[in-house]
Amino acid sequence: MKLTFHIQYRTLWGESLSVILNDDRLNIIELSTRDGIEWRGECYYTNPTEGQLITYRYCVVRDGKIIRKELGMIPHSFYSGNAQQTHYAVDDCWRDLPGDAFRYSSAFNSMQPTPCRPNVLPDKVGNCITFRALCPGLTPKEQALGLIGSCSALGNWEYCRPLRMTEIQPNVWQITLDASTLQTPFEYKFVAVSIKTGAVVEWEARPNRIFHTRPLQRGETYIVPEAEVFFALPAPRIAGCAIPVFSLRSEGSFGVGDFGDLKTLITWAESTGQKAVQILPINDTTMTGTWLDSYPYKSISIYAFHPMYTDLRQLSPIEDPETAERMEKERKLLNALPQVDYEAVNKLKREYLSIVYGQEKDKVLASADFKEFFEQNKEWLMPYAAFCHLRDTYGTADFTEWPEHASYSKEDIARLCAPENEAYTQIAFHYYIQYQLHRQLLAAAVHARKNGVILKGDIPIGISRTSVEAWTEPHYFNMNGQAGAPPDAFSVNGQNWGFPTYNWDDMEKDNYLWWRKRFSKMAEYFTAYRIDHILGFFRIWEIPVHSVHGLLGQFSPALPMSADEIRSFGLNFDKEFMTKPFINDYILNTVFGEQSDMVRNTFVQHLHHDIYTMRPKFDTQRKVEAYFKDKTDEESIALKEKLYSLISDVLFVPDRKNAEMYHPRIAVQNNFVYRQLDGQAQDAFNHLYNHYFYQRHNEFWYNEAMKKLPILTQSTPMLTCGEDLGMVPDCVPWVMKQLQILSLEIQRMPKNPQHEFGHVYEYPYCSVCTIGTHDMSTLRGWWEESPEVTERFYHHEMRRWGEVPEHAPGWLCKDIVYEHLYSPSMLCILTWQDWTSISEELRNPDVQAERINVPANPHHYWRWRMHITLEDLMEQKLFNEEIKEMILESHRG
C-alpha cells in the first residue's frame, strides 16, 4: 500500500519536514520541497489489514533532530479500505492544538464512546474519497456528525438525507465515499445528525465548503484535509468543591477520609449542581511512621496510593468476634476526634488490613481480577512492595542505610518478590492493599464519570529523596540539590521542600517517559489534574543541600553571570565581599542584642577591624541546625533563625555547576549587605537584579517549558490545570495560553501588580478561580488576619459603606462566593470550608480550626477534618438547595 503525503508549511533555512508514522519515532518519512512551502513524500506500508487504523504527525527536523512537532493529543488518522484501494493520497494542514482543546478532554467527554471502524466500501469500488473531521460537543448517544452537500450522493441539501459519519476515536469522525458517485466540484457542510431520525438537527455555522480535486488514478483514495467543526455551543462554566480525601468524615470512616467517602462526596456535589471535585495528592507518604508523614506532597511513590485511604467497609469483615468488637470500639473513638490522629489511624488501619489479608489472601491473590491488576502494574508495584518490606524490616525509608539492597537491582528485587521467597507473604501484603485501593478509587472515578462530575487530581512537583523512584531510577534526579520556592506571600525565607531536583537532560533522552507513565496512571482515575508548581517545568528553585531556608537558592536551569558581566552593569564586583556573609559589630549588636558577645565567642571569628566570618563549624545552615538539634526552647529557636539569616546575608550566590559564575541572591534588598552599598551601587545592583529575574530568562525558560509541557500535557486526555502562583516570569502565561493550560486565579493574589486584589470579572476563561487554596487561610480566616486589608477590600472591592464586620457574616461570604461564581473562569472550584461559610448555622464555629496547611512551617501537621459527617451534609436540604440555586443563577448549571 502506497502512502503519499502533501502539506503546505513554511520552514526556516536548515529545517526540513517529516512524518512520524504510528507514533513511532523510528518510523519517520522524510518529505522534500522545492520552495520551502510545498512538501511531499511517499512510502510503502507493508501488509495492511482491511480497516487498519493508521496515525501520523508532522514534525520539523534540524540537524537530524526533531525540534518541533504538531501539538495535541489527537494525531492525524485514517483507516485502510478494501484490497482495491492501493494508494492513499493525503492532503493536510499543519495542526497545533484544536480550538477549544478542552472540549476534547476527558473532563468534557467523561464517558468515552467505543471507537468504531468506518465504512469499508465493496471490493469493486477502487477510487474513494475520505472526509475527516474533529468535532467535540455532540450529545452522546443522541447525535452523530454528518455530511450533506450539493450533489445527489450528499443528499442535495435535503435535511433528511445527510450521510452519517463514524466516530473512529473520541471526537474524531470519518467517512469514505465512492468517488464515482460525486460530481465535482460540489459544495458541502458538516451537520449534527439525530441518531434516532437520521435528520439534520444543526448546521455548521460557516460558509459552504467547496470540494474539487484532480482525477484519481486507479485504486487511489484521496484523503481530504481534516476539518475542525464547531456548532453554536455555549462555553461550559462549572462549579465544584475542593477538599483533601483525608479530611472527609462519614459515620463509618476510621478517623480519616477514604475512597468510599470520596464516592459519597461526589454524590453530594452532583446533587447540589457541582460538576467538579478536586482533591490533594493521595500517594503513599509512609516514611517514618509518625505524623510527619502527613505531608501529602512528599510521596514515596508516584504510583502507589496511601493505605489509609482504604475503605475498610468494602473489605471482608473480621471473623474473630472479639477482635472485630475491639476494632469497632477504637474506630468510633478515632472517628469522634475533631482532627485526624495520623499515627493512631494508620496503626489501627494497618492492623485491620493485616487481619483481613490473613483471612482472604489466598482467595484474592488467586483471583483473575487481581492477576490482571498485577500484570498491568507490576513494573512499579514490585519495587514499591519490596521498598515497603525493606523499609519495615530495617526501620528506615532511607535506602542508603539498608544493609542489603541499598543499590537497586531489578534482578535481586525480582528474586526477593518471587512467590517461593520466604518474604513473599509480607511483600504480597502491599500488593493486596494497592489492589483494594485501585478498585475503590476506580469505583469512585466511574461514579463521577457516570454523573458528569470532573474528578480532579493533583500531581506534586517533587518526590521524596527516600522514595521508590529515587531508589530505582536515581539517574533522573539531582540528589545534591533541594527543590523549593523563592520568597513569596507564603514565606519570607522561601520554601525548602527537601525534594531532589530533576535531571531534565536525562529525562529528555527517553522523551520524558518517567513523566508520561506517571500521567497515564493518573488518567486511569481522573479526568482533570492540577500541576503543582507548574513553574518547576520552566525552572525550579534549587537550594544547596547545606541550606535550610530557601534564600540561598538559584533557578535551575538559569543563565548565571560572569564577574565581567556584573561589572558591565556598573557594579564593582568583589567576590570576597559579595559572596560571603557580611558580618560586623553593628550587625551583631543589632541582630543579637544581649547575646552578641556569646555569638562572637561561639559562632563567628574575628577577621580584621570590625569584620567577622562564620567559624568553620557553623558556616552553613545545616551545621547550625545540627548544633541546635536537641534545643527546643523558644530562645534557642530564635537564636538559630537569626544565625540562619546571618549566613544568607550575601549579594551573590555561586552557580552550582561553575563557581566562577554567579546569581544575584533573591530578596537581598532587605539585608545588611545590600545596605553597605552606596546609592550608585544599589541602583546598579537593582538594575542587574531586575534584568536577571524579570527579563534575562524569558525566552530561555519558554524554550525549556516547551520541551516538556507539550509532550506531557498531551500524553493523556485529562484537562490540564496549572498552579501558576509565586514569582511568575512573563513567559509562563505565553506557554499556558499556547497549550491551553488553565491558570489559577486567586483574588487576594492578583496577577496584575497594580491591583491589591484581583478583579474577578477580568479573569480569563481558561482558568480555575478560587477564593483560597489548601496553603492559605479560609475566607473567614483571611477576613480576620488584617483589619486594614479587610477594610480596603470591603470598601473598595466590595463597594460597601459603613462599619466593617469584625468576623465575616454568612451574607458577606455569600456575596464573595457569588462574585466568583459569576466570573468568566471555566472552573470555579471553592474549598469545602468556603462553601459552608455562607451558612452561619452549618459552618464550623472555630474559624482557625479550618486551616489545612501553613506553608511557612515545614513541619506542619496535616490533619484537618470536616466538623460534620457526609451523612449530615446530605441532609442539609436548605443549604444544599441554596448552593444549587447559586450555581444555576450564575449559569454554571
Short mmCIF file of C-alpha atoms in Angstrom, two decimals, residues 338-755:
data_model
loop_
_atom_site.label_atom_id
_atom_site.label_comp_id
_atom_site.label_asym_id
_atom_site.label_seq_id
_atom_site.Cartn_x
_atom_site.Cartn_y
_atom_site.Cartn_z
CA PRO A 338 -12.15 16.73 65.67
CA GLN A 339 -8.88 16.18 63.78
CA VAL A 340 -7.03 13.24 62.24
CA ASP A 341 -4.83 11.35 64.68
CA TYR A 342 -2.48 10.31 61.89
CA GLU A 343 -0.38 7.85 63.86
CA ALA A 344 -3.27 6.11 65.62
CA VAL A 345 -5.37 5.93 62.44
CA ASN A 346 -2.61 4.36 60.39
CA LYS A 347 -1.64 1.92 63.12
CA LEU A 348 -5.24 0.72 63.50
CA LYS A 349 -5.92 0.56 59.78
CA ARG A 350 -2.74 -1.40 59.11
CA GLU A 351 -3.70 -3.89 61.82
CA TYR A 352 -7.17 -4.25 60.31
CA LEU A 353 -5.74 -4.72 56.80
CA SER A 354 -3.26 -7.28 58.07
CA ILE A 355 -6.01 -9.32 59.73
CA VAL A 356 -8.28 -9.30 56.68
CA TYR A 357 -5.31 -10.06 54.41
CA GLY A 358 -4.58 -13.12 56.53
CA GLN A 359 -8.18 -14.25 56.11
CA GLU A 360 -8.55 -13.81 52.36
CA LYS A 361 -5.09 -13.52 50.80
CA ASP A 362 -5.16 -16.92 49.09
CA LYS A 363 -8.55 -16.25 47.51
CA VAL A 364 -7.80 -12.67 46.45
CA LEU A 365 -4.28 -13.27 45.14
CA ALA A 366 -5.56 -16.20 43.06
CA SER A 367 -8.46 -14.23 41.55
CA ALA A 368 -8.44 -13.30 37.87
CA ASP A 369 -9.13 -9.65 38.70
CA PHE A 370 -6.08 -9.40 40.96
CA LYS A 371 -3.86 -11.16 38.44
CA GLU A 372 -4.93 -8.69 35.75
CA PHE A 373 -4.20 -5.77 38.08
CA PHE A 374 -0.80 -7.21 38.96
CA GLU A 375 0.20 -7.77 35.32
CA GLN A 376 -0.76 -4.25 34.35
CA ASN A 377 1.07 -2.63 37.28
CA LYS A 378 3.94 -4.95 38.20
CA GLU A 379 6.56 -2.61 36.72
CA TRP A 380 6.05 -0.20 39.65
CA LEU A 381 4.18 -2.48 42.08
CA MET A 382 7.02 -4.95 42.70
CA PRO A 383 9.67 -2.29 43.50
CA TYR A 384 7.16 -0.44 45.68
CA ALA A 385 6.19 -3.56 47.66
CA ALA A 386 9.85 -4.54 48.06
CA PHE A 387 10.67 -0.99 49.21
CA CYS A 388 7.92 -1.10 51.85
CA HIS A 389 9.06 -4.52 53.06
CA LEU A 390 12.69 -3.38 53.34
CA ARG A 391 11.65 -0.10 55.00
CA ASP A 392 9.74 -2.03 57.66
CA THR A 393 12.47 -4.65 58.03
CA TYR A 394 15.30 -2.16 58.51
CA GLY A 395 13.27 0.51 60.29
CA THR A 396 14.03 3.32 57.83
CA ALA A 397 12.94 4.54 54.40
CA ASP A 398 16.46 5.86 53.78
CA PHE A 399 17.63 3.11 51.45
CA THR A 400 21.23 4.32 51.67
CA GLU A 401 21.26 2.96 55.23
CA TRP A 402 19.93 -0.52 54.37
CA PRO A 403 22.48 -3.31 54.94
CA GLU A 404 21.19 -5.01 51.77
CA HIS A 405 19.62 -3.70 48.57
CA ALA A 406 20.84 -0.14 49.18
CA SER A 407 21.55 -0.03 45.46
CA TYR A 408 18.60 -1.15 43.40
CA SER A 409 18.94 -4.27 41.28
CA LYS A 410 15.95 -5.35 39.23
CA GLU A 411 17.10 -8.97 39.26
CA ASP A 412 17.67 -9.04 43.05
CA ILE A 413 14.26 -7.48 43.71
CA ALA A 414 12.59 -9.96 41.35
CA ARG A 415 14.11 -12.78 43.41
CA LEU A 416 13.01 -11.10 46.65
CA CYS A 417 9.46 -10.82 45.32
CA ALA A 418 9.29 -14.35 43.95
CA PRO A 419 6.41 -16.43 45.42
CA GLU A 420 8.86 -19.06 46.68
CA ASN A 421 10.80 -16.49 48.72
CA GLU A 422 10.04 -16.51 52.45
CA ALA A 423 9.38 -12.76 52.32
CA TYR A 424 6.65 -13.15 49.70
CA THR A 425 3.72 -13.14 52.16
CA GLN A 426 4.84 -9.80 53.62
CA ILE A 427 5.56 -8.33 50.19
CA ALA A 428 2.24 -9.51 48.73
CA PHE A 429 0.51 -7.69 51.61
CA HIS A 430 1.40 -4.44 49.84
CA TYR A 431 0.12 -5.86 46.53
CA TYR A 432 -3.15 -6.63 48.26
CA ILE A 433 -3.53 -3.11 49.72
CA GLN A 434 -2.79 -1.40 46.39
CA TYR A 435 -5.24 -3.71 44.64
CA GLN A 436 -8.02 -2.76 47.05
CA LEU A 437 -7.17 0.94 46.74
CA HIS A 438 -7.23 0.67 42.95
CA ARG A 439 -10.65 -0.97 42.96
CA GLN A 440 -12.11 1.58 45.35
CA LEU A 441 -10.73 4.69 43.64
CA LEU A 442 -11.74 3.33 40.25
CA ALA A 443 -15.28 2.82 41.55
CA ALA A 444 -15.38 6.45 42.73
CA ALA A 445 -13.96 7.60 39.37
CA VAL A 446 -16.54 5.65 37.38
CA HIS A 447 -19.27 7.05 39.65
CA ALA A 448 -18.02 10.57 38.87
CA ARG A 449 -17.96 9.93 35.12
CA LYS A 450 -21.46 8.48 35.11
CA ASN A 451 -22.74 11.59 36.89
CA GLY A 452 -20.85 14.03 34.70
CA VAL A 453 -18.56 15.14 37.55
CA ILE A 454 -14.97 16.10 36.80
CA LEU A 455 -12.67 14.32 39.26
CA LYS A 456 -9.54 16.46 39.51
CA GLY A 457 -6.32 15.05 40.91
CA ASP A 458 -3.10 16.72 41.98
CA ILE A 459 0.41 15.93 40.68
CA PRO A 460 3.11 17.10 43.14
CA ILE A 461 6.14 18.73 41.57
CA GLY A 462 8.56 16.65 43.64
CA ILE A 463 9.21 13.30 45.27
CA SER A 464 10.92 12.32 48.48
CA ARG A 465 14.65 11.72 48.29
CA THR A 466 13.91 8.49 50.19
CA SER A 467 11.35 7.20 47.70
CA VAL A 468 10.95 4.21 45.43
CA GLU A 469 11.79 6.29 42.36
CA ALA A 470 14.91 7.81 43.93
CA TRP A 471 15.97 4.23 44.74
CA THR A 472 15.13 2.61 41.39
CA GLU A 473 15.79 5.49 38.96
CA PRO A 474 18.38 7.78 40.59
CA HIS A 475 19.68 8.97 37.20
CA TYR A 476 16.52 11.05 36.81
CA PHE A 477 17.32 13.19 39.88
CA ASN A 478 19.92 15.60 41.23
CA MET A 479 20.32 14.30 44.75
CA ASN A 480 22.75 17.11 45.67
CA GLY A 481 20.04 19.75 45.34
CA GLN A 482 16.83 20.61 47.15
CA ALA A 483 13.72 21.85 45.38
CA GLY A 484 11.76 24.73 46.87
CA ALA A 485 10.32 28.13 46.11
CA PRO A 486 11.74 31.66 46.37
CA PRO A 487 10.26 34.06 48.94
CA ASP A 488 6.61 34.91 48.37
CA ALA A 489 3.43 35.77 50.25
CA PHE A 490 3.53 32.36 51.92
CA SER A 491 7.09 32.50 53.28
CA VAL A 492 9.56 35.41 53.55
CA ASN A 493 12.51 33.00 53.71
CA GLY A 494 11.39 30.96 50.73
CA GLN A 495 10.30 27.37 50.95
CA ASN A 496 12.61 24.37 51.13
CA TRP A 497 10.67 21.23 50.26
CA GLY A 498 13.70 18.97 50.51
CA PHE A 499 12.92 17.14 47.27
CA PRO A 500 15.72 16.28 44.87
CA THR A 501 15.55 18.28 41.65
CA TYR A 502 15.08 16.66 38.26
CA ASN A 503 17.81 15.74 35.82
CA TRP A 504 15.92 17.07 32.79
CA ASP A 505 18.77 16.24 30.42
CA ASP A 506 18.40 12.53 31.20
CA MET A 507 14.61 12.73 31.08
CA GLU A 508 14.74 14.29 27.63
CA LYS A 509 16.70 11.31 26.26
CA ASP A 510 13.69 8.98 26.53
CA ASN A 511 11.12 11.66 25.66
CA TYR A 512 10.14 12.15 29.32
CA LEU A 513 8.96 8.54 29.74
CA TRP A 514 9.01 8.84 33.54
CA TRP A 515 6.50 11.68 33.44
CA ARG A 516 4.37 10.15 30.69
CA LYS A 517 3.91 6.94 32.67
CA ARG A 518 3.04 8.99 35.73
CA PHE A 519 0.39 10.97 33.86
CA SER A 520 -1.02 7.82 32.27
CA LYS A 521 -1.55 6.25 35.68
CA MET A 522 -3.41 9.37 36.82
CA ALA A 523 -5.64 9.20 33.74
CA GLU A 524 -7.00 5.82 34.85
CA TYR A 525 -8.91 7.64 37.58
CA PHE A 526 -9.01 11.38 36.93
CA THR A 527 -10.45 13.48 34.13
CA ALA A 528 -8.59 16.65 35.15
CA TYR A 529 -5.46 17.36 37.14
CA ARG A 530 -3.60 20.21 38.77
CA ILE A 531 0.12 20.51 38.07
CA ASP A 532 1.55 21.54 41.40
CA HIS A 533 4.03 24.43 40.95
CA ILE A 534 3.95 24.44 37.15
CA LEU A 535 6.79 26.98 37.29
CA GLY A 536 9.04 23.99 38.02
CA PHE A 537 8.72 22.92 34.39
CA PHE A 538 10.19 26.28 33.34
CA ARG A 539 12.79 26.40 36.11
CA ILE A 540 12.96 25.08 39.64
CA TRP A 541 14.26 26.93 42.66
CA GLU A 542 17.22 24.77 43.61
CA ILE A 543 18.67 25.14 47.10
CA PRO A 544 22.07 23.72 48.08
CA VAL A 545 21.92 20.78 50.48
CA HIS A 546 23.78 22.79 53.12
CA SER A 547 20.89 25.29 53.37
CA VAL A 548 17.74 25.18 55.48
CA HIS A 549 15.99 28.31 54.21
CA GLY A 550 15.33 28.96 50.55
CA LEU A 551 17.15 32.30 50.26
CA LEU A 552 20.46 30.85 49.03
CA GLY A 553 18.84 29.05 46.13
CA GLN A 554 19.14 29.70 42.42
CA PHE A 555 16.91 28.96 39.48
CA SER A 556 17.78 25.82 37.56
CA PRO A 557 18.29 25.89 34.69
CA ALA A 558 19.36 29.51 34.51
CA LEU A 559 21.91 31.78 32.84
CA PRO A 560 24.45 32.83 35.51
CA MET A 561 26.55 35.96 35.27
CA SER A 562 30.30 36.28 35.00
CA ALA A 563 32.22 38.82 37.08
CA ASP A 564 32.77 40.89 33.95
CA GLU A 565 29.07 40.93 33.11
CA ILE A 566 28.24 42.04 36.66
CA ARG A 567 30.74 44.89 36.30
CA SER A 568 29.12 45.86 32.98
CA PHE A 569 26.05 46.91 34.98
CA GLY A 570 28.18 49.45 36.84
CA LEU A 571 28.67 47.34 39.97
CA ASN A 572 32.26 46.87 41.16
CA PHE A 573 32.20 43.11 41.78
CA ASP A 574 34.16 41.94 44.84
CA LYS A 575 33.93 38.16 45.24
CA GLU A 576 35.14 38.14 48.85
CA PHE A 577 32.66 40.79 49.98
CA MET A 578 29.68 39.87 47.81
CA THR A 579 29.54 36.05 48.01
CA LYS A 580 30.25 35.55 51.70
CA PRO A 581 28.15 36.64 54.69
CA PHE A 582 28.81 40.25 55.63
CA ILE A 583 29.20 40.44 59.43
CA ASN A 584 30.40 43.38 61.53
CA ASP A 585 29.93 44.61 65.09
CA TYR A 586 26.93 46.76 64.18
CA ILE A 587 25.12 43.76 62.66
CA LEU A 588 25.94 41.51 65.62
CA ASN A 589 24.75 44.08 68.12
CA THR A 590 21.61 44.89 66.12
CA VAL A 591 20.57 41.31 65.41
CA PHE A 592 21.60 39.57 68.64
CA GLY A 593 21.48 42.32 71.26
CA GLU A 594 22.48 40.95 74.65
CA GLN A 595 23.55 37.68 73.03
CA SER A 596 26.05 39.37 70.70
CA ASP A 597 29.13 38.59 72.83
CA MET A 598 28.08 34.95 73.12
CA VAL A 599 27.68 34.82 69.33
CA ARG A 600 31.17 36.35 68.88
CA ASN A 601 32.70 33.76 71.19
CA THR A 602 30.77 30.76 69.83
CA PHE A 603 29.66 31.12 66.21
CA VAL A 604 31.83 33.75 64.49
CA GLN A 605 35.52 34.61 64.43
CA HIS A 606 37.22 37.98 64.00
CA LEU A 607 38.95 38.75 60.70
CA HIS A 608 40.06 42.40 60.82
CA HIS A 609 38.82 45.74 62.07
CA ASP A 610 35.17 45.11 62.97
CA ILE A 611 34.65 42.38 60.35
CA TYR A 612 33.86 38.76 61.24
CA THR A 613 33.23 35.47 59.47
CA MET A 614 31.39 32.31 60.47
CA ARG A 615 33.52 29.71 62.22
CA PRO A 616 34.04 26.59 60.01
CA LYS A 617 31.96 24.59 62.47
CA PHE A 618 28.94 26.85 61.79
CA ASP A 619 29.48 28.16 58.26
CA THR A 620 26.35 26.53 56.81
CA GLN A 621 22.74 26.49 57.94
CA ARG A 622 22.74 22.69 58.19
CA LYS A 623 25.69 22.82 60.62
CA VAL A 624 23.81 25.36 62.73
CA GLU A 625 20.70 23.18 62.55
CA ALA A 626 22.70 20.19 63.80
CA TYR A 627 24.06 22.21 66.73
CA PHE A 628 20.53 23.15 67.83
CA LYS A 629 19.06 19.71 67.15
CA ASP A 630 18.15 18.96 70.76
CA LYS A 631 17.48 22.56 71.81
CA THR A 632 13.72 23.17 71.54
CA ASP A 633 13.23 26.15 73.87
CA GLU A 634 12.00 29.40 72.30
CA GLU A 635 15.26 31.27 72.95
CA SER A 636 17.31 28.63 71.12
CA ILE A 637 14.89 28.53 68.20
CA ALA A 638 15.02 32.32 67.85
CA LEU A 639 18.84 32.31 68.02
CA LYS A 640 19.02 29.58 65.37
CA GLU A 641 16.84 31.58 62.97
CA LYS A 642 19.00 34.68 63.46
CA LEU A 643 22.11 32.66 62.64
CA TYR A 644 20.40 31.34 59.50
CA SER A 645 19.75 34.91 58.40
CA LEU A 646 23.37 35.86 59.12
CA ILE A 647 24.63 33.06 56.84
CA SER A 648 22.31 34.06 54.00
CA ASP A 649 23.39 37.74 54.09
CA VAL A 650 25.19 37.68 50.70
CA LEU A 651 24.72 39.64 47.46
CA PHE A 652 25.55 36.82 45.03
CA VAL A 653 25.32 33.03 45.08
CA PRO A 654 27.91 31.00 43.10
CA ASP A 655 26.48 28.84 40.33
CA ARG A 656 26.08 25.21 41.36
CA LYS A 657 27.99 23.99 38.26
CA ASN A 658 30.58 26.76 37.84
CA ALA A 659 31.85 28.53 40.93
CA GLU A 660 33.18 31.43 38.79
CA MET A 661 29.64 32.32 37.64
CA TYR A 662 27.06 33.97 39.87
CA HIS A 663 23.36 34.61 40.54
CA PRO A 664 22.07 37.63 42.50
CA ARG A 665 20.63 36.49 45.80
CA ILE A 666 16.86 36.68 45.88
CA ALA A 667 15.20 39.39 48.03
CA VAL A 668 18.53 40.67 49.33
CA GLN A 669 17.43 44.32 49.34
CA ASN A 670 16.25 44.00 52.94
CA ASN A 671 19.58 42.63 54.17
CA PHE A 672 22.59 44.31 55.78
CA VAL A 673 25.00 43.51 52.94
CA TYR A 674 22.83 45.49 50.50
CA ARG A 675 22.80 48.48 52.86
CA GLN A 676 26.62 48.58 52.75
CA LEU A 677 26.43 49.63 49.09
CA ASP A 678 26.37 53.32 48.28
CA GLY A 679 23.44 54.80 46.34
CA GLN A 680 25.06 54.35 42.92
CA ALA A 681 25.97 50.71 43.67
CA GLN A 682 22.46 50.00 44.94
CA ASP A 683 20.97 51.42 41.73
CA ALA A 684 23.36 49.31 39.65
CA PHE A 685 22.53 46.19 41.64
CA ASN A 686 18.78 46.80 41.32
CA HIS A 687 19.14 47.24 37.55
CA LEU A 688 21.07 43.97 37.37
CA TYR A 689 18.58 42.27 39.70
CA ASN A 690 15.53 43.28 37.66
CA HIS A 691 17.23 42.26 34.43
CA TYR A 692 18.19 38.86 35.85
CA PHE A 693 14.87 37.93 37.45
CA TYR A 694 12.38 39.54 35.07
CA GLN A 695 13.97 39.87 31.61
CA ARG A 696 17.05 37.71 31.10
CA HIS A 697 15.40 34.29 31.09
CA ASN A 698 12.04 34.75 29.40
CA GLU A 699 12.93 33.21 26.05
CA PHE A 700 15.26 30.67 27.67
CA TRP A 701 12.61 29.43 30.12
CA TYR A 702 9.94 29.50 27.41
CA ASN A 703 12.02 27.05 25.38
CA GLU A 704 12.69 24.89 28.43
CA ALA A 705 8.98 24.58 29.16
CA MET A 706 8.10 23.92 25.52
CA LYS A 707 10.49 20.96 25.51
CA LYS A 708 8.47 19.24 28.24
CA LEU A 709 4.93 20.51 28.66
CA PRO A 710 3.54 19.78 25.17
CA ILE A 711 4.66 16.16 25.46
CA LEU A 712 3.34 15.72 28.99
CA THR A 713 0.04 17.58 28.78
CA GLN A 714 -0.85 15.81 25.54
CA SER A 715 0.10 12.33 26.70
CA THR A 716 -3.37 11.82 28.24
CA PRO A 717 -6.88 13.16 27.57
CA MET A 718 -7.15 14.79 31.01
CA LEU A 719 -7.87 18.51 31.34
CA THR A 720 -4.69 20.29 32.42
CA CYS A 721 -4.69 22.98 35.12
CA GLY A 722 -1.55 24.73 36.33
CA GLU A 723 -0.78 26.20 39.74
CA ASP A 724 0.98 29.33 38.48
CA LEU A 725 1.48 31.24 41.72
CA GLY A 726 4.58 32.84 43.12
CA MET A 727 7.34 34.63 41.23
CA VAL A 728 5.88 34.15 37.75
CA PRO A 729 8.07 35.05 34.73
CA ASP A 730 6.41 36.67 31.71
CA CYS A 731 6.92 33.51 29.64
CA VAL A 732 4.62 31.41 31.84
CA PRO A 733 1.34 32.86 30.53
CA TRP A 734 2.75 32.61 26.98
CA VAL A 735 3.17 28.86 27.32
CA MET A 736 -0.06 28.28 29.24
CA LYS A 737 -2.07 30.19 26.64
CA GLN A 738 -0.40 28.37 23.76
CA LEU A 739 -1.01 24.94 25.34
CA GLN A 740 -4.44 25.93 26.69
CA ILE A 741 -3.46 25.05 30.27
CA LEU A 742 -5.91 26.56 32.76
CA SER A 743 -4.33 29.14 35.06
CA LEU A 744 -5.14 29.56 38.76
CA GLU A 745 -6.77 32.85 39.75
CA ILE A 746 -6.99 33.96 43.40
CA GLN A 747 -8.40 37.37 44.30
CA ARG A 748 -6.01 38.01 47.17
CA MET A 749 -3.00 37.06 44.97
CA PRO A 750 -3.60 39.23 41.86
CA LYS A 751 -1.58 38.60 38.70
CA ASN A 752 -1.60 42.33 37.94
CA PRO A 753 0.92 44.02 40.29
CA GLN A 754 -1.02 47.30 40.03
CA HIS A 755 -4.00 45.76 41.82
#
